[in-house]
Tab-separated table of C-alpha atoms in Angstrom:
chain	number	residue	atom	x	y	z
A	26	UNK	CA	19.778	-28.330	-4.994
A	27	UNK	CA	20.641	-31.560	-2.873
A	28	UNK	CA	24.213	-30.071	-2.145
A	29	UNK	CA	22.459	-26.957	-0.734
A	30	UNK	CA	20.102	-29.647	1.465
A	31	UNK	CA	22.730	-31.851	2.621
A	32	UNK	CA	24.440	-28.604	4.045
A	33	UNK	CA	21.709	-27.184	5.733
A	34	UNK	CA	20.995	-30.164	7.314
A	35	UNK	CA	24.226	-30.737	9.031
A	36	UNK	CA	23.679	-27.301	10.406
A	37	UNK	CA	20.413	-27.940	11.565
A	38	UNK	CA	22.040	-30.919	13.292
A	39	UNK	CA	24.842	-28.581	14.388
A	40	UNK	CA	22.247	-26.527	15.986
A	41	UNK	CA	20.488	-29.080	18.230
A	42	UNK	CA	21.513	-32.193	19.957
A	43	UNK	CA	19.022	-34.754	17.969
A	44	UNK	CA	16.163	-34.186	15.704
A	45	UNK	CA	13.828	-37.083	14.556
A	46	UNK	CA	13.257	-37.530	10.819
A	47	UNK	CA	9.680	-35.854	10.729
A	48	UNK	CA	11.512	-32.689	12.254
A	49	UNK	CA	14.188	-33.279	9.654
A	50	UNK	CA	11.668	-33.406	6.931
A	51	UNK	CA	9.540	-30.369	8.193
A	52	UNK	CA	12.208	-27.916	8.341
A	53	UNK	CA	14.253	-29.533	4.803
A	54	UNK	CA	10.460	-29.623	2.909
A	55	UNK	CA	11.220	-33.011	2.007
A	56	UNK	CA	9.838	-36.325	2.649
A	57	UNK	CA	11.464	-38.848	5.672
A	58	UNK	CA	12.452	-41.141	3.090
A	59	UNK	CA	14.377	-38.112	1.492
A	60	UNK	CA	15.611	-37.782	4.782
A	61	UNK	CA	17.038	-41.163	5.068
A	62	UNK	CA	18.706	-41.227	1.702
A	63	UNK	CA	20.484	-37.809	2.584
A	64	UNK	CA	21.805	-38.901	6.411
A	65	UNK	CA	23.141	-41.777	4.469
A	66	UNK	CA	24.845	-39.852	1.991
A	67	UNK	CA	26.198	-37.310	4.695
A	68	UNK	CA	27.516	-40.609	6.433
A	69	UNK	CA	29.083	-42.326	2.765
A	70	UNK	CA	30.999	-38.608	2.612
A	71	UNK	CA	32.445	-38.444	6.434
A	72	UNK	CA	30.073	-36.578	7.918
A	73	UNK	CA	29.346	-38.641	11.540
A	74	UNK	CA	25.673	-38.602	11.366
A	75	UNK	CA	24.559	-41.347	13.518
A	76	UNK	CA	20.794	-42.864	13.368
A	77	UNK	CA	19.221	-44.205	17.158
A	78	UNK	CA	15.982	-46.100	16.614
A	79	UNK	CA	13.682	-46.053	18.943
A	80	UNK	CA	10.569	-43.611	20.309
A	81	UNK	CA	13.171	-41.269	21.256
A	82	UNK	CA	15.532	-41.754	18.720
A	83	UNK	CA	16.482	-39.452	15.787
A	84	UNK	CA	19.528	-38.420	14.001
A	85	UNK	CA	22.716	-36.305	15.791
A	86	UNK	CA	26.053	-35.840	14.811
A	87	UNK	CA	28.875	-37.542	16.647
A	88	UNK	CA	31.885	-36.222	18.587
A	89	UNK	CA	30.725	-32.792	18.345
A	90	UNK	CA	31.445	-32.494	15.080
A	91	UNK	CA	31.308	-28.850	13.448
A	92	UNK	CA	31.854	-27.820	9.710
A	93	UNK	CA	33.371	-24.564	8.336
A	94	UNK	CA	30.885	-22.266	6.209
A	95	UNK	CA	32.724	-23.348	2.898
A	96	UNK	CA	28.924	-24.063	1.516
A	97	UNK	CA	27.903	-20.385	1.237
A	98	UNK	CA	27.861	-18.686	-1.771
A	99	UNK	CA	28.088	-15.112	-2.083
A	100	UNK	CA	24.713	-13.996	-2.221
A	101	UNK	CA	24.455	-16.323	0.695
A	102	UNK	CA	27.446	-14.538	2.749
A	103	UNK	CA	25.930	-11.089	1.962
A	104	UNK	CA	22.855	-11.546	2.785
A	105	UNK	CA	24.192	-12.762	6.243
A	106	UNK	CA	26.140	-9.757	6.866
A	107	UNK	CA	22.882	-7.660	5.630
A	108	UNK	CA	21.221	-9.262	8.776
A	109	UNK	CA	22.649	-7.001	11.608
A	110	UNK	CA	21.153	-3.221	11.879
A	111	UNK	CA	24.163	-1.773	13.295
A	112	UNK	CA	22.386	1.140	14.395
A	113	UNK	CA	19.901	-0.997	16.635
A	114	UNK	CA	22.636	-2.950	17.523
A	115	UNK	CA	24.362	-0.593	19.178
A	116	UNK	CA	21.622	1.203	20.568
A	117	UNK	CA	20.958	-2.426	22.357
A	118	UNK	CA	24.148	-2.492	23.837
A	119	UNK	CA	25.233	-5.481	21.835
A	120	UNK	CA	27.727	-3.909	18.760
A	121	UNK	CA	30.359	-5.447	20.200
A	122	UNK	CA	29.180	-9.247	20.259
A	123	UNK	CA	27.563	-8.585	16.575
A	124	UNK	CA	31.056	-7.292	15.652
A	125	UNK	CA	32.990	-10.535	17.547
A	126	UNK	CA	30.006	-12.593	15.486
A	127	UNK	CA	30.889	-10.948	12.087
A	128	UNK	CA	34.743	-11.790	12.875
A	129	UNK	CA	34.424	-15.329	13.514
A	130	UNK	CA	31.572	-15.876	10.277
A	131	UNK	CA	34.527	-13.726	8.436
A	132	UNK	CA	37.526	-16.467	9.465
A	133	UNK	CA	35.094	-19.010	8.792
A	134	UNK	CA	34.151	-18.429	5.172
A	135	UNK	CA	36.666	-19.232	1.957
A	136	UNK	CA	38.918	-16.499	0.889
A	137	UNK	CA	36.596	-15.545	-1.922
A	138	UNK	CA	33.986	-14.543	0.351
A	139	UNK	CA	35.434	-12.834	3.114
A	140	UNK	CA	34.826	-9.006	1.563
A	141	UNK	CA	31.225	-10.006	1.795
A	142	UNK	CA	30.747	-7.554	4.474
A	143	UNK	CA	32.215	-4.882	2.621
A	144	UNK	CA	29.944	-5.652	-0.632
A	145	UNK	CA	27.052	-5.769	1.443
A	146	UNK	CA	27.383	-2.656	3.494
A	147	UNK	CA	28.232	-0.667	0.123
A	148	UNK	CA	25.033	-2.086	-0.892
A	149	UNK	CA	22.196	-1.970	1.491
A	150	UNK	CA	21.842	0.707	4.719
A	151	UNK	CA	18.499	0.788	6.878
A	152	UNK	CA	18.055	4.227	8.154
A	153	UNK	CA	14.724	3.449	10.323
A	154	UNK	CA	14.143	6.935	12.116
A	155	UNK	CA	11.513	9.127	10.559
A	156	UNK	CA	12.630	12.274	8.346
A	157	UNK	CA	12.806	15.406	10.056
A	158	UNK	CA	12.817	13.991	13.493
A	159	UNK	CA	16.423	13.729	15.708
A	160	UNK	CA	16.336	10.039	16.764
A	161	UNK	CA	16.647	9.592	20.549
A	162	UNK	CA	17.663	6.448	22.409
A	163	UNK	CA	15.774	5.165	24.806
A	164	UNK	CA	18.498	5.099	28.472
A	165	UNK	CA	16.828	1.984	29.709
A	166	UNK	CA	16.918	0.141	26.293
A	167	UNK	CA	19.968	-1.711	26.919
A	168	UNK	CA	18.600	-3.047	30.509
A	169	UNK	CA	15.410	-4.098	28.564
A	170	UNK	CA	17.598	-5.697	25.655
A	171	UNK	CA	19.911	-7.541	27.672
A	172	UNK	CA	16.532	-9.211	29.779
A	173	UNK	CA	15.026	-10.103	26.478
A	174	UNK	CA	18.070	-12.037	25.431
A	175	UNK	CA	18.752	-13.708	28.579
A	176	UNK	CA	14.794	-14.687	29.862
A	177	UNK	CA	14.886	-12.681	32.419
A	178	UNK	CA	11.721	-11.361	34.464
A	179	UNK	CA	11.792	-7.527	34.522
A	180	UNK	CA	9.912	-5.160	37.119
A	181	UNK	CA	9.714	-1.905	34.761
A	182	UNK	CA	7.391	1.469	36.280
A	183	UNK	CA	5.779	2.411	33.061
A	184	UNK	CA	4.319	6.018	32.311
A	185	UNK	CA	0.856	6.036	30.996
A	186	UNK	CA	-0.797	9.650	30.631
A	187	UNK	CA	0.125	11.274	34.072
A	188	UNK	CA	-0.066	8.236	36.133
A	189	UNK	CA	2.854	5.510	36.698
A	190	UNK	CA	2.364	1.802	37.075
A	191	UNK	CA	4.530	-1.073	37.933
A	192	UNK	CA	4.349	-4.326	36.148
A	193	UNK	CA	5.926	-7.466	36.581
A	194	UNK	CA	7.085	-8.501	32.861
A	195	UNK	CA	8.272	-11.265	31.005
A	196	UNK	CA	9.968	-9.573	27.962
A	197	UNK	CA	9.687	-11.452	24.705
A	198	UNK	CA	10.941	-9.489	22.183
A	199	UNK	CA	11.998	-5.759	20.576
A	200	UNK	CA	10.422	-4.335	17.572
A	201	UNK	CA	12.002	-0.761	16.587
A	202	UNK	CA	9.189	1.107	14.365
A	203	UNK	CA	10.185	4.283	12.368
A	204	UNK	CA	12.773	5.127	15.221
A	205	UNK	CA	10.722	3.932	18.269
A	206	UNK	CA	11.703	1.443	20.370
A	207	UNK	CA	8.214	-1.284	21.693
A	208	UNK	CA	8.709	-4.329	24.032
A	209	UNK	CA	6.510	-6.906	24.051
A	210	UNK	CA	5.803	-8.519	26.986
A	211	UNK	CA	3.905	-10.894	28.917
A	212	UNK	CA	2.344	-9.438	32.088
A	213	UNK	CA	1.510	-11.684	35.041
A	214	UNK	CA	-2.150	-12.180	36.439
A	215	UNK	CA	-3.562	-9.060	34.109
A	216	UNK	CA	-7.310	-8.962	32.834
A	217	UNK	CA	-8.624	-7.541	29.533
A	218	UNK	CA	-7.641	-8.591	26.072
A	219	UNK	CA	-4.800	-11.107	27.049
A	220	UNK	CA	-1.544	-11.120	28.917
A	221	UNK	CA	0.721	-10.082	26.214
A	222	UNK	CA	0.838	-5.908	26.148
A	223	UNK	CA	3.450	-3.498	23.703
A	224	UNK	CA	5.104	-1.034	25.681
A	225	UNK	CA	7.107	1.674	24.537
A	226	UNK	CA	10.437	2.125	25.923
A	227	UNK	CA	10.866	5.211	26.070
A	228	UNK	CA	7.721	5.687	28.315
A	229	UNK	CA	9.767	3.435	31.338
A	230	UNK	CA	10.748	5.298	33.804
A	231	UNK	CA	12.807	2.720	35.420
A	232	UNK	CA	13.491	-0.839	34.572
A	233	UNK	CA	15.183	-3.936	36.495
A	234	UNK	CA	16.073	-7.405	35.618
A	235	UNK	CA	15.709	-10.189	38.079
A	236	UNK	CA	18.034	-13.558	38.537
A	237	UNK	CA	14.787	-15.325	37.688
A	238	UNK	CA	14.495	-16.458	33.861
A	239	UNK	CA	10.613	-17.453	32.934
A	240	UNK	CA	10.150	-20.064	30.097
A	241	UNK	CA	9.058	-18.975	26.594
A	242	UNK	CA	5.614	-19.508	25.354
A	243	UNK	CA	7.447	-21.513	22.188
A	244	UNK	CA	3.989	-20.822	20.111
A	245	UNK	CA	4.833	-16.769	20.198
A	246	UNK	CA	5.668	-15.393	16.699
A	247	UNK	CA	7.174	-11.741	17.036
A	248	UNK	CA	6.263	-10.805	13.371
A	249	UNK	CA	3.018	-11.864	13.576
A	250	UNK	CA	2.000	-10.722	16.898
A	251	UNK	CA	3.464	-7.243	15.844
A	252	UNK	CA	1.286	-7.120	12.713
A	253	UNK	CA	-1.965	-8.232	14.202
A	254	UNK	CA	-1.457	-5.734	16.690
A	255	UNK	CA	-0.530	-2.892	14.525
A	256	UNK	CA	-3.375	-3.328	12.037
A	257	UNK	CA	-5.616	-3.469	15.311
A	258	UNK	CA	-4.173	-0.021	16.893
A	259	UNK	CA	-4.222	1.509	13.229
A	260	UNK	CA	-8.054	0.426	13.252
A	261	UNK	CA	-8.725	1.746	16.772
A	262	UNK	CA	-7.922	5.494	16.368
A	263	UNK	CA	-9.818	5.427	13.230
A	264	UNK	CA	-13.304	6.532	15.259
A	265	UNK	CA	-14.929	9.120	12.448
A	266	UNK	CA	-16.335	8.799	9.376
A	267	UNK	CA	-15.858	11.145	6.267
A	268	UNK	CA	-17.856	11.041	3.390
A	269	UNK	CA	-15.176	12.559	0.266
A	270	UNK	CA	-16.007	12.985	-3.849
A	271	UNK	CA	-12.472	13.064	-5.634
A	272	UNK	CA	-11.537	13.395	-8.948
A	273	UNK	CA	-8.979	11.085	-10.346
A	274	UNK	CA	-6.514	12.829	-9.048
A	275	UNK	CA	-7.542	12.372	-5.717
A	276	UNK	CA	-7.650	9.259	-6.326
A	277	UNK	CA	-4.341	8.661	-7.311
A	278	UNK	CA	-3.412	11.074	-4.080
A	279	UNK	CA	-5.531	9.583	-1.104
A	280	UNK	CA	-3.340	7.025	-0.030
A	281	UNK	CA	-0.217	9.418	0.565
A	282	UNK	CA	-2.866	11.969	2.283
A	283	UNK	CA	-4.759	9.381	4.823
A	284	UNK	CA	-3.694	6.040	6.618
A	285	UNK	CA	-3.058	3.955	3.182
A	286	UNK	CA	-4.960	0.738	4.386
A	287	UNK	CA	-8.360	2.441	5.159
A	288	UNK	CA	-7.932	4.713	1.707
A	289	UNK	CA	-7.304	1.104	0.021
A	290	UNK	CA	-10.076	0.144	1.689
A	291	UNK	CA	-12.578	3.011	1.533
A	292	UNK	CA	-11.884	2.820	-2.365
A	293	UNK	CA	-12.611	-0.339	-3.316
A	294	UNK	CA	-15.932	-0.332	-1.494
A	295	UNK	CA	-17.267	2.991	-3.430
A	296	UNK	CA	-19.324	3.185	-6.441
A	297	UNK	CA	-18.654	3.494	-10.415
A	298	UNK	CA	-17.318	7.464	-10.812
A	299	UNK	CA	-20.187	9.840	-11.334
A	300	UNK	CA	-20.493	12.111	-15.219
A	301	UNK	CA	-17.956	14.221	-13.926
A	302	UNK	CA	-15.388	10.958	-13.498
A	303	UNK	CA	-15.724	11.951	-9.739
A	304	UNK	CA	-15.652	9.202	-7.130
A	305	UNK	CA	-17.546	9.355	-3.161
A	306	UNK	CA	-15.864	7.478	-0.406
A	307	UNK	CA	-16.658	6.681	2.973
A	308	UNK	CA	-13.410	7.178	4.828
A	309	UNK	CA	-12.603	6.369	8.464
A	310	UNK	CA	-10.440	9.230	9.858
A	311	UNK	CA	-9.525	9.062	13.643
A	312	UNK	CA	-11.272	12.785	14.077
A	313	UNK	CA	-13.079	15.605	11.797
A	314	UNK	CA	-9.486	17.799	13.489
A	315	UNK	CA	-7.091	15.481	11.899
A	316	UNK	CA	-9.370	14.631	8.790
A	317	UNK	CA	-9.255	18.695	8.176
A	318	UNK	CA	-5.307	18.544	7.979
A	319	UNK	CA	-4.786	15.363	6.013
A	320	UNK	CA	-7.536	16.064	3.107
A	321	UNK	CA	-6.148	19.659	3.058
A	322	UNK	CA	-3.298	18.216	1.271
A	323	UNK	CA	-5.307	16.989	-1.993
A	324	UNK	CA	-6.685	20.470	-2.647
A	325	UNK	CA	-9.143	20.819	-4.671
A	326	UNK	CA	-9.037	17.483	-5.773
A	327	UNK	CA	-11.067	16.398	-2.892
A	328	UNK	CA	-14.424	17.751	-2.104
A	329	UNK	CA	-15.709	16.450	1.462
A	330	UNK	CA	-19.812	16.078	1.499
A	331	UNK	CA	-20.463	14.907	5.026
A	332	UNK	CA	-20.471	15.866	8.103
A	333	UNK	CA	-21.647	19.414	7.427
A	334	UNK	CA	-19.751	20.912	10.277
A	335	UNK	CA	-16.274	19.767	8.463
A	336	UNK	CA	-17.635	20.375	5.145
A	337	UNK	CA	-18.455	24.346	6.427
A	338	UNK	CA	-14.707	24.058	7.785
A	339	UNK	CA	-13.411	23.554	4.211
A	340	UNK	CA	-15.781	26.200	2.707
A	341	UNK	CA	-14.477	29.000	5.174
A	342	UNK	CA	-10.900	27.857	4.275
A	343	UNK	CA	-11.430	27.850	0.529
A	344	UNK	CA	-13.171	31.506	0.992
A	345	UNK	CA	-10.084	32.510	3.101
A	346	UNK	CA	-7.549	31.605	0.134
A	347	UNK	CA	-10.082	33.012	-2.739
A	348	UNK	CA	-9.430	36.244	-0.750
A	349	UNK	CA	-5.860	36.351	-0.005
A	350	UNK	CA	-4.999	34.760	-3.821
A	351	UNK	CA	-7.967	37.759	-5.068
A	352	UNK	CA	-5.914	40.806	-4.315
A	353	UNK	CA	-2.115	42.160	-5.985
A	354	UNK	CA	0.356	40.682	-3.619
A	355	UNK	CA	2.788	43.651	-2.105
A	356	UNK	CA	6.451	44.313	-3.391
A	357	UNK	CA	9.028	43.905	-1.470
A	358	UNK	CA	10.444	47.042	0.438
């Protein structure tokens, strides 16, 4: 446990020129006197770490001092090789810096560990485009990707229903969803719900990076900005209400047939199940059109009550199949 410490805090020294001991403490989850008692070790076993006092003062490493990876195990090694999607990687233009990366980590480790790469790749592939759908590649992702790594202002002309706007961007970071490339961005002087807007990429009609590099808003967390606004555009289509009686079976089905989190949802707000072990939801659909082809799929397992109009929609569908299942299907020939 203290072995694995000590080494990730000479990296974390590695990383940045000086760090005080509360920073130290924060990122090992240890006290400052731990801290102490560790630099002082690292210092008893060679390591340079070197201790200025002071209000600016903190630890650093001295002479530039590096260390090989030799503290890695192999789940460690793996699981750093597991890190790359080479799929997005490439897509982004950058396969063959993650590929010059995976080299140098590779010379780095000990002998035992260097077919961590192979292990890992035999063991773990993320295939991230939707079934049935041909994955396309956004032409202007690599002009995007490259601005996002380097800080760089874009101007991008974005296509939004048949109308094209320009926007002056400070790209923060990538997220690729089920095959689908987003940015998000900071946009200059814009009103509304706050300056920080997803785009999808493969709605820019034309993108270009400036010489100027902005500073990052240090507070931004991609993951959670991306799953705030997710759960917020997942909410926002949702504008309809259903009301729905299924049996147990529907049940079990609804969250494979509707958006999971409002099934999840609409079922632990209903009732105790009825004599026939029936239960009524209330579920939010984002139309009666798309509500019609999702609860199609449970059958007669589902049996929608309200609004009328989709309810009558079912009924003429469920006469339609009485018929065509009521008569002696035709041979062949």
């Amino acid at each position: 446990m203290r072995a694995a410490r000590l080494i990730k805090m000479v990296l974390l020294l590695q990383s940045r020129p000086t760090m005080t001991a509360a920073e130290l403490a924060r990122e090992l989850e240890v006290s400052e006197r731990t801290v102490t008692r560790d630099a002082q070790a690292l210092s008893e076993a060679g390591v340079p770490v070197y201790a200025e006092r002071g209000r600016a003062g903190g630890y650093r490493l001295i002479g530039g001092y590096r260390t090989r990876l030799t503290g890695l195990a192999r789940g460690e090694a793996e699981a750093l090789f597991l890190s790359g999607v080479p799929g997005a990687l490439r897509e982004m233009g950058l396969e063959d810096a993650a590929s010059a990366a995976r080299l140098k980590v590779s010379a780095a480790l000990l002998p035992s560990l260097r077919d961590a790469s192979r292990t890992a790749a035999q063991r773990f592939h993320l295939d991230a485009p939707n079934w049935f759908r041909e994955p396309e590649t956004p032409e202007l992702l690599p002009t995007v990707a490259d601005a996002v790594w380097d800080d760089r202002r874009i101007t991008a002309c974005y296509r939004r229903g048949e109308d094209e706007v320009v926007r002056e961007l400070e790209p923060y970071g990538l997220v690729l969803k089920a095959g689908v490339w987003y940015l998000c961005a900071w946009v200059a002087r814009t009103a509304g719900d706050g300056p920080f807007r997803v785009y999808r990429i493969d709605r820019f009609t034309a993108a270009e990076a400036s010489e100027e590099r902005f500073e990052r808003d240090e507070g931004f967390d991609l993951p959670a900005f991306w799953a705030e606004r997710a759960e917020q555009f997942a909410r926002s289509i949702l504008r309809a209400e259903v009301v729905v009686r299924l049996s147990a079976r529907g049940v079990r089905g609804l969250p494979y047939a509707v958006d999971a989190l409002s099934a999840r949802e609409a079922l632990e707000a209903a009732g105790a199940p009825d004599a026939d072990g029936w239960v009524t939801v209330t579920l939010p659909v984002e139309s009666e059109e798309v509500a019609l082809t999702q609860l199609r799929g449970l059958g007669p397992e589902a049996e929608v009550l309200a609004p009328s109009a989709l309810r009558e929609r079912f009924a003429q569908d469920a006469q339609r199949l009485a018929a065509l299942y009521a008569r002696t299907p035709r041979a062949d020939g």
